[in-house]
mmCIF file of C-alpha atoms in Angstrom:
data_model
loop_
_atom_site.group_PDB
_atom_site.id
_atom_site.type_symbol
_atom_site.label_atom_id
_atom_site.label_comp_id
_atom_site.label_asym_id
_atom_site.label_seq_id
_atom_site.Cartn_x
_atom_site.Cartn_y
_atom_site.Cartn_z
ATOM 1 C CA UNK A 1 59.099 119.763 104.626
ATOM 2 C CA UNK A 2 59.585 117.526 101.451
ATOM 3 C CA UNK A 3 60.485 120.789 99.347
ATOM 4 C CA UNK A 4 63.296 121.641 101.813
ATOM 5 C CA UNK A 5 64.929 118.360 101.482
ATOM 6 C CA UNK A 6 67.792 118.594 98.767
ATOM 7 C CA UNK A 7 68.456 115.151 97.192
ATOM 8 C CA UNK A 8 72.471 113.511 96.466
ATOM 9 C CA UNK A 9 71.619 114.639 92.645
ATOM 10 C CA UNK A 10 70.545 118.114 93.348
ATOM 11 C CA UNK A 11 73.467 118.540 95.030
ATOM 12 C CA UNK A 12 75.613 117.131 92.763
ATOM 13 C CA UNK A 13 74.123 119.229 90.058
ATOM 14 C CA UNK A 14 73.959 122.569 92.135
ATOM 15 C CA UNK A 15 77.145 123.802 91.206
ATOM 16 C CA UNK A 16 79.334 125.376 93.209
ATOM 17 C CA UNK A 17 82.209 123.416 93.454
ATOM 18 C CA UNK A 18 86.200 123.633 92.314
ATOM 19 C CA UNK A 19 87.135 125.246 89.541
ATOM 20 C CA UNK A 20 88.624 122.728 86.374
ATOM 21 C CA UNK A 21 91.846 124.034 86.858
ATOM 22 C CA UNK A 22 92.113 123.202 90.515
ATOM 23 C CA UNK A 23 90.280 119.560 90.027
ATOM 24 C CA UNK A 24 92.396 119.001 86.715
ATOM 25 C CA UNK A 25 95.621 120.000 88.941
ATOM 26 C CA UNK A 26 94.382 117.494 91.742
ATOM 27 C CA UNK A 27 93.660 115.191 88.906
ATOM 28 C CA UNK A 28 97.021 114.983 87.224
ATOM 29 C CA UNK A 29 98.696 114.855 90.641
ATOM 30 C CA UNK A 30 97.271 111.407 91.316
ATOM 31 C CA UNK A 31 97.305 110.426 87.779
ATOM 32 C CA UNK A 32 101.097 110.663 87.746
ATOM 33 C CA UNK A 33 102.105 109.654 91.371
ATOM 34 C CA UNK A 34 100.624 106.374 90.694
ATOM 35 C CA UNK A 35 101.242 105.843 87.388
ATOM 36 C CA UNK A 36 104.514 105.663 87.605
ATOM 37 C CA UNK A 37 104.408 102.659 89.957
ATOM 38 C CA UNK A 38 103.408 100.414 86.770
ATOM 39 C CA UNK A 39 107.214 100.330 86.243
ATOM 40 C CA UNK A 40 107.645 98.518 89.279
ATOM 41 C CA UNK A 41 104.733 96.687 87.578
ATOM 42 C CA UNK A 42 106.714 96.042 84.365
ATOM 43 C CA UNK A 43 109.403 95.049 86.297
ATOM 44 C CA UNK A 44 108.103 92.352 88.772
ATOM 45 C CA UNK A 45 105.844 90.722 85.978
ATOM 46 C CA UNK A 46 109.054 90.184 83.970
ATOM 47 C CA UNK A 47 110.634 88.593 86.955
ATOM 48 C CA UNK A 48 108.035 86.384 87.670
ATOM 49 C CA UNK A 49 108.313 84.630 84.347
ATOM 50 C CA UNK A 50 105.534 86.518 81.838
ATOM 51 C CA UNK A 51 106.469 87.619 78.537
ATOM 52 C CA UNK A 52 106.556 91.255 77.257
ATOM 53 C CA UNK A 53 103.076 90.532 75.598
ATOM 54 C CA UNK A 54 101.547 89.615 78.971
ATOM 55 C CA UNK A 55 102.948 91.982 80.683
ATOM 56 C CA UNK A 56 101.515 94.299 78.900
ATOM 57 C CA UNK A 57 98.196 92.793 78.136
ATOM 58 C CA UNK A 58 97.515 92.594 82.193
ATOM 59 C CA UNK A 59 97.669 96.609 82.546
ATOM 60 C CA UNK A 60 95.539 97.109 79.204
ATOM 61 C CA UNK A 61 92.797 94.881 79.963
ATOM 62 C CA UNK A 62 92.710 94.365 83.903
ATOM 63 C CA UNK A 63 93.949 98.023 84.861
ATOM 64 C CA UNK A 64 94.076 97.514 88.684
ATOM 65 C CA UNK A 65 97.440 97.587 90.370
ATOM 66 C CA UNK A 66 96.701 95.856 93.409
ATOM 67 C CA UNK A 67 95.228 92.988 91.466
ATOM 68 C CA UNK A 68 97.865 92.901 88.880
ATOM 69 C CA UNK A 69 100.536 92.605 91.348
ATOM 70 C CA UNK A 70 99.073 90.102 93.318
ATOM 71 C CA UNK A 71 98.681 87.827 90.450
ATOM 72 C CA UNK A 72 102.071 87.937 89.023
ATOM 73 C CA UNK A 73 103.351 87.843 93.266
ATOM 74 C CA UNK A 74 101.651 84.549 92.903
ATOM 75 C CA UNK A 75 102.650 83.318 90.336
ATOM 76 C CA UNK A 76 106.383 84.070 91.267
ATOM 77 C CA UNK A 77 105.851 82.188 94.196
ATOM 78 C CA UNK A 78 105.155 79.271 92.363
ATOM 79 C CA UNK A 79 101.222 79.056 92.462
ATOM 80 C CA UNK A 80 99.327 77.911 89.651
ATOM 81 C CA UNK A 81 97.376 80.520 87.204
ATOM 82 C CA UNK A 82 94.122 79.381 89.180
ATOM 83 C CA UNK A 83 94.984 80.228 92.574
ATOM 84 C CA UNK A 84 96.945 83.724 91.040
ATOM 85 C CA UNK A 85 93.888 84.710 89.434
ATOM 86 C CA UNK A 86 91.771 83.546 92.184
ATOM 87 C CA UNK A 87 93.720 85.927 94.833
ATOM 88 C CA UNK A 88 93.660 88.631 91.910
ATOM 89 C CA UNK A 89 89.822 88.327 91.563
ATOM 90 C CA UNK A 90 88.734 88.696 94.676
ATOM 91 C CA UNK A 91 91.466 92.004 95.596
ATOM 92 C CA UNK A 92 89.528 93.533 92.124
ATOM 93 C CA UNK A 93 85.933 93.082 93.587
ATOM 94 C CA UNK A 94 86.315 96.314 95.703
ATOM 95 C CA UNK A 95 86.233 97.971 91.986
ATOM 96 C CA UNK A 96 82.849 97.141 91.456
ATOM 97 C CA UNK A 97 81.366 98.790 95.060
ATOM 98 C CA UNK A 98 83.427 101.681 94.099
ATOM 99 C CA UNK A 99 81.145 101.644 90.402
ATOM 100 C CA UNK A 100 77.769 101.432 92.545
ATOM 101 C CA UNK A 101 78.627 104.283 93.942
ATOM 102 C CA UNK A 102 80.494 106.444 91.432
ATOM 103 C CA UNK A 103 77.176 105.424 89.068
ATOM 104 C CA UNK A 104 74.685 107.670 90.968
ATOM 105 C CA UNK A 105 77.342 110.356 91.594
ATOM 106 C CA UNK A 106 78.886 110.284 87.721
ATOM 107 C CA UNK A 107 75.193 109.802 86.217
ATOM 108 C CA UNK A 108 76.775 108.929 82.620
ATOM 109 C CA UNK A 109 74.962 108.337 79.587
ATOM 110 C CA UNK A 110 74.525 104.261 79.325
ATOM 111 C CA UNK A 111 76.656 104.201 75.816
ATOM 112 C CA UNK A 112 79.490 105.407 77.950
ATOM 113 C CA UNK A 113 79.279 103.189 80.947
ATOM 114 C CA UNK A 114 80.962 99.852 79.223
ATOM 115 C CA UNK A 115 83.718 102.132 78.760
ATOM 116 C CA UNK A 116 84.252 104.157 81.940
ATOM 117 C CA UNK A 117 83.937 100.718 83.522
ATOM 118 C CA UNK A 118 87.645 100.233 82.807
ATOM 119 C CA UNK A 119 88.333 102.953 84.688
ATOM 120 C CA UNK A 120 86.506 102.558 87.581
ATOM 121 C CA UNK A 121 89.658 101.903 90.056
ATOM 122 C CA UNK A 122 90.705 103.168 93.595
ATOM 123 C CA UNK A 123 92.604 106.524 92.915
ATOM 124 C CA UNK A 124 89.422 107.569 90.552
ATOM 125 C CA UNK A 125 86.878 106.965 93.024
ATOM 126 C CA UNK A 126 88.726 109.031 95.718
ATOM 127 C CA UNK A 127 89.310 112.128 93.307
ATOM 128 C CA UNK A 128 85.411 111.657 91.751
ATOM 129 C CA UNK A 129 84.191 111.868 95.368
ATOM 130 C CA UNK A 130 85.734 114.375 97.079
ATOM 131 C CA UNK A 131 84.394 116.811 94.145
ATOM 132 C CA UNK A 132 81.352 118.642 95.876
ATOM 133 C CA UNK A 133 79.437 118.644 92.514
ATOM 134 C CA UNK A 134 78.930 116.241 89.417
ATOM 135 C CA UNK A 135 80.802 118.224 87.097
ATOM 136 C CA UNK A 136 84.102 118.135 89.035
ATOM 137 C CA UNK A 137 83.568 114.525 89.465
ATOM 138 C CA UNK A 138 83.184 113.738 86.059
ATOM 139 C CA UNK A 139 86.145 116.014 85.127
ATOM 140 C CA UNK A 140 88.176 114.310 88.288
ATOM 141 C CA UNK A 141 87.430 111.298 87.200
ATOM 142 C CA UNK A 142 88.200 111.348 83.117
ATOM 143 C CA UNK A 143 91.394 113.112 84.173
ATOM 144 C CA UNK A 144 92.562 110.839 86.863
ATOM 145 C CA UNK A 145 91.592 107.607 84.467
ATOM 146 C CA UNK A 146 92.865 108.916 81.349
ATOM 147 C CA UNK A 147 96.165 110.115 82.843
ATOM 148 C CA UNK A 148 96.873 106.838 84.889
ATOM 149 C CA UNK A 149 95.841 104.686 82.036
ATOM 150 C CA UNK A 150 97.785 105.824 79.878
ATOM 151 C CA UNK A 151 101.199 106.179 82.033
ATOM 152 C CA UNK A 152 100.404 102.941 84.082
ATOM 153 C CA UNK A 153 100.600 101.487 80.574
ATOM 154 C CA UNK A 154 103.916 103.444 79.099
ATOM 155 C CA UNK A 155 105.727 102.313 82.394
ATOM 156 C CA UNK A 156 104.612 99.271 82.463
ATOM 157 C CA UNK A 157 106.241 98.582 79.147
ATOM 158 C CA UNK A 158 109.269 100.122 80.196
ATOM 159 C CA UNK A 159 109.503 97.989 83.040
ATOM 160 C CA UNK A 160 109.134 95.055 81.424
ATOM 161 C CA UNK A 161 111.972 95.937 78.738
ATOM 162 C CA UNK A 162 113.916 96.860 81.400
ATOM 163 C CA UNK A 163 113.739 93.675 83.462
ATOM 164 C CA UNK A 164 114.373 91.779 79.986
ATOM 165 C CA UNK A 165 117.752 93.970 79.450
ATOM 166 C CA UNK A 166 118.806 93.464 83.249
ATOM 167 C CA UNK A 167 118.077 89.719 83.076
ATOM 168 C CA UNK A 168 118.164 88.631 86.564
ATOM 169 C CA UNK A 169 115.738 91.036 88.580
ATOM 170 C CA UNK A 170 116.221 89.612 91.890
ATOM 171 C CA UNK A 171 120.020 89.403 91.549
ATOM 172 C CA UNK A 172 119.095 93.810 91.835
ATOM 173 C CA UNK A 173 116.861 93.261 94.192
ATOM 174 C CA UNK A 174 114.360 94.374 91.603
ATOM 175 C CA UNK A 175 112.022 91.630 92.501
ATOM 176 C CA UNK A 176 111.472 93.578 95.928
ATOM 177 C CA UNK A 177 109.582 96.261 93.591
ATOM 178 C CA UNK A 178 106.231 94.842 93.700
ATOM 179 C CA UNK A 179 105.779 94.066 96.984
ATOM 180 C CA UNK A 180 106.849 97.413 98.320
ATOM 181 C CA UNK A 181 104.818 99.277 95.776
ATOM 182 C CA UNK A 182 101.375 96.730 96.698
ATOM 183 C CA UNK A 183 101.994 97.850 100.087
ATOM 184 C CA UNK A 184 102.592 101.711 99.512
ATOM 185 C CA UNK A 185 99.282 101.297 98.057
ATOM 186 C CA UNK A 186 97.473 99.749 100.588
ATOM 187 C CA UNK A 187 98.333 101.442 103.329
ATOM 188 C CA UNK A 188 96.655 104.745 102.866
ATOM 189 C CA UNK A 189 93.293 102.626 102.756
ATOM 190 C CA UNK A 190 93.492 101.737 106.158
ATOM 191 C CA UNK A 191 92.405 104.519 107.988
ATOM 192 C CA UNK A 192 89.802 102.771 110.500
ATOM 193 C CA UNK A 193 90.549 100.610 113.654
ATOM 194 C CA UNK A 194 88.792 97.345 111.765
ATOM 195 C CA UNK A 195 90.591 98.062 108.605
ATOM 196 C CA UNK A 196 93.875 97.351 110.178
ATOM 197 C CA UNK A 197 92.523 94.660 112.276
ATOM 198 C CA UNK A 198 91.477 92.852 108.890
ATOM 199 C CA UNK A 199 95.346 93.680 107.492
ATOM 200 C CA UNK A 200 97.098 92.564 110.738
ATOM 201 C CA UNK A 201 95.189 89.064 110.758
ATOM 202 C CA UNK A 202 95.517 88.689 107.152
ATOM 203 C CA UNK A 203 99.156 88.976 107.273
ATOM 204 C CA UNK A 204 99.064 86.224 110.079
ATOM 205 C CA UNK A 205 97.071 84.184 108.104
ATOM 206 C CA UNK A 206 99.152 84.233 104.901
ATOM 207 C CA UNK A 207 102.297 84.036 106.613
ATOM 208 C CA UNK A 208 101.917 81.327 108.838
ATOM 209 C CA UNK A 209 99.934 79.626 106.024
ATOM 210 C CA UNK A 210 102.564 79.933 103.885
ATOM 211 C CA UNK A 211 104.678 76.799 104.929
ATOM 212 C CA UNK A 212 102.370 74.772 105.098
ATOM 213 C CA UNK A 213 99.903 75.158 102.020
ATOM 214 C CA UNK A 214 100.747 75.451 97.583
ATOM 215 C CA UNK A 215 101.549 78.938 96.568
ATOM 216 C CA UNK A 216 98.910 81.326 96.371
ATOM 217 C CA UNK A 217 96.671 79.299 98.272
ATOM 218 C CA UNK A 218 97.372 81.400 101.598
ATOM 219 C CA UNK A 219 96.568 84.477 99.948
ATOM 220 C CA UNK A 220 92.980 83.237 99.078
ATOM 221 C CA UNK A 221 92.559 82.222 102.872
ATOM 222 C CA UNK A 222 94.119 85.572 104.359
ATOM 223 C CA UNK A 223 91.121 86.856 102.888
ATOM 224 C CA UNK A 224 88.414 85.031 105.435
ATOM 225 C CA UNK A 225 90.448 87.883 107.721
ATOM 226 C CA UNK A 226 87.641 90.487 106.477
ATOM 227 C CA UNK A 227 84.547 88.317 107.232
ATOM 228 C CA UNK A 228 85.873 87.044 110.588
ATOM 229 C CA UNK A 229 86.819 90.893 111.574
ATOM 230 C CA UNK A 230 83.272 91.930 110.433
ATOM 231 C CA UNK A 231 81.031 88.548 112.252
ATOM 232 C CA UNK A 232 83.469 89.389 115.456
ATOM 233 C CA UNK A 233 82.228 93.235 115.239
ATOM 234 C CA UNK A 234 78.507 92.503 114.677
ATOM 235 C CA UNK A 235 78.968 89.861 117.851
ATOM 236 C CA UNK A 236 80.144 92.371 120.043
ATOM 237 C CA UNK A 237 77.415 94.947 118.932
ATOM 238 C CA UNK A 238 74.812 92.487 119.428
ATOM 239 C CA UNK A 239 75.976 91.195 123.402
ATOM 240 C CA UNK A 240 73.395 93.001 125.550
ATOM 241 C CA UNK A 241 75.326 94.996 127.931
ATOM 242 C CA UNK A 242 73.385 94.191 131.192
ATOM 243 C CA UNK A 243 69.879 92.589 132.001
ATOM 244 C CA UNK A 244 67.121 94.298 133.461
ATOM 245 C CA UNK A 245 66.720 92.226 136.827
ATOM 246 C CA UNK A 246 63.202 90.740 138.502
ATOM 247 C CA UNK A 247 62.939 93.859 141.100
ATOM 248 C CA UNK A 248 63.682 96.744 138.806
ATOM 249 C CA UNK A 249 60.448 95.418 136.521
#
C-alpha cells in the first residue's frame, strides 16, 4: 500500500503539466491586468498627501496592493500613520499563509527564498497553484512576480506624476480610483458563503463605526468580522442536533 501512495512532491515533480508557453501566456495575462491598477495606486497616494518618493517607496518595498491602498485610504481619511499601518498590516498577513503554502509547492533553494519573499502576493499564489507540476509553478510564479513588479512599479510612478500635474485629484474624481480598484480586487476572493458573510459584516462594522470612532480605527475593528464569522461557524457545527432519549438507550 505505502508504495502506491504518491506524495504532493512527487506529483509536483512528475511532470506532465502545461507547456511554458501556455503558463508564460497565463502568466503575463495576470501580470499586466493587475499591474496596471498601480496607476490608480500612484494616483490615490498622491491625493492622500504622500510625496512622489513615498509613493513610490510603498510599491518597491511593501508590493501588496490591497495593503498599499488601504494605508494611504487611511491616511486620506485623516487617521494617523499608526492606525494606517495597523489596518495595512493585518490586510498583508494573508501573504504569509499564501508563502507556507507556495514553500512546499515552489521547493526553492534557501539563498533564493529572502528574495521570492517579495513576491509572494495574491495573483502569484493563484497562477503558482493552479500549475499541476513544480516546474509550471515556478515558471508561473517568476513570470507573474516579475511582470507585476515591475509594471505595478512603472504605473505607480506615473500615477503619482500624474496626480502632481492634475493637482486636485478629487476635484476629477480621481480620488474615487483607489477604492474602486481595492474592491475590484477583492471581490473575486470571495467565492464561499462565509467569505461574503465576513465582507458583508465588515462593511457594517466600518461603516457604522465610522462616525463615531478616529480615522482608520474602524477599519482595524471591521476586521473582528472574520473571527466572529469563524467562532459563529464552529458554534453551529458543534450544537448536537438531537439527544438520544432515556427509552431509545
Amino acid at each position: 500500500m505505502a508504495t502506491e501512495q504518491t506524495t504532493l512532491a512527487d506529483v509536483r515533480d512528475a511532470g506532465g503539466g502545461k507547456p511554458d508557453g501556455a503558463v508564460v501566456r497565463d502568466a503575463l495575462g495576470v501580470g499586466i491586468a493587475v499591474g496596471l491598477s498601480g496607476f490608480a495606486f500612484g494616483v490615490t497616494s498622491a491625493g492622500s498627501g504622500l510625496t512622489l518618493l513615498q509613493t513610490c517607496a510603498l510599491s518597491l518595498l511593501v508590493f501588496t496592493g490591497a495593503s498599499q491602498f488601504a494605508l494611504v485610504g487611511a491616511l486620506a481619511a485623516g487617521g494617523g500613520p499608526f492606525t494606517a499601518a495597523a489596518g495595512a498590516f493585518f490586510l498583508g498577513v494573508r501573504n504569509a499563509f499564501y508563502g507556507l503554502r507556495l514553500s512546499q509547492v515552489l521547493a526553492l533553494p534557501r539563498a533564493v527564498r529572502p528574495f521570492a519573499a517579495q513576491w509572494v502576493i495574491d495573483e502569484t499564489a493563484a497562477v503558482s497553484l493552479a500549475q499541476p507540476d513544480r516546474r509550471g509553478a515556478r515558471v508561473g510564479f517568476v513570470v507573474t512576480g516579475l511582470s507585476l513588479y515591475l509594471l505595478w512599479n512603472l504605473t505607480t510612478l506615473l500615477g503619482a506624476l500624474g496626480a502632481e500635474a492634475i493637482g486636485d485629484t478629487g476635484a476629477w474624481g480621481l480620488d474615487a480610483a483607489g477604492p474602486a480598484v481595492f474592491l475590484a480586487l477583492l471581490a473575486p476572493m470571495l467565492r464561499t458563503g462565509a467569505e461574503r458573510t465576513v465582507a458583508g459584516l465588515a462593511v457594517l462594522l466600518g461603516l457604522g463605526l465610522l462616525p463615531v470612532l478616529p480615522a482608520g480605527v474602524p477599519v482595524l475593528v471591521a476586521a473582528l468580522a472574520a473571527p466572529a464569522v469563524l467562532w459563529a461557524q464552529g458554534r453551529r457545527g458543534s450544537t448536537p442536533r438531537g439527544d438520544v432519549t432515556e427509552g431509545n438507550r
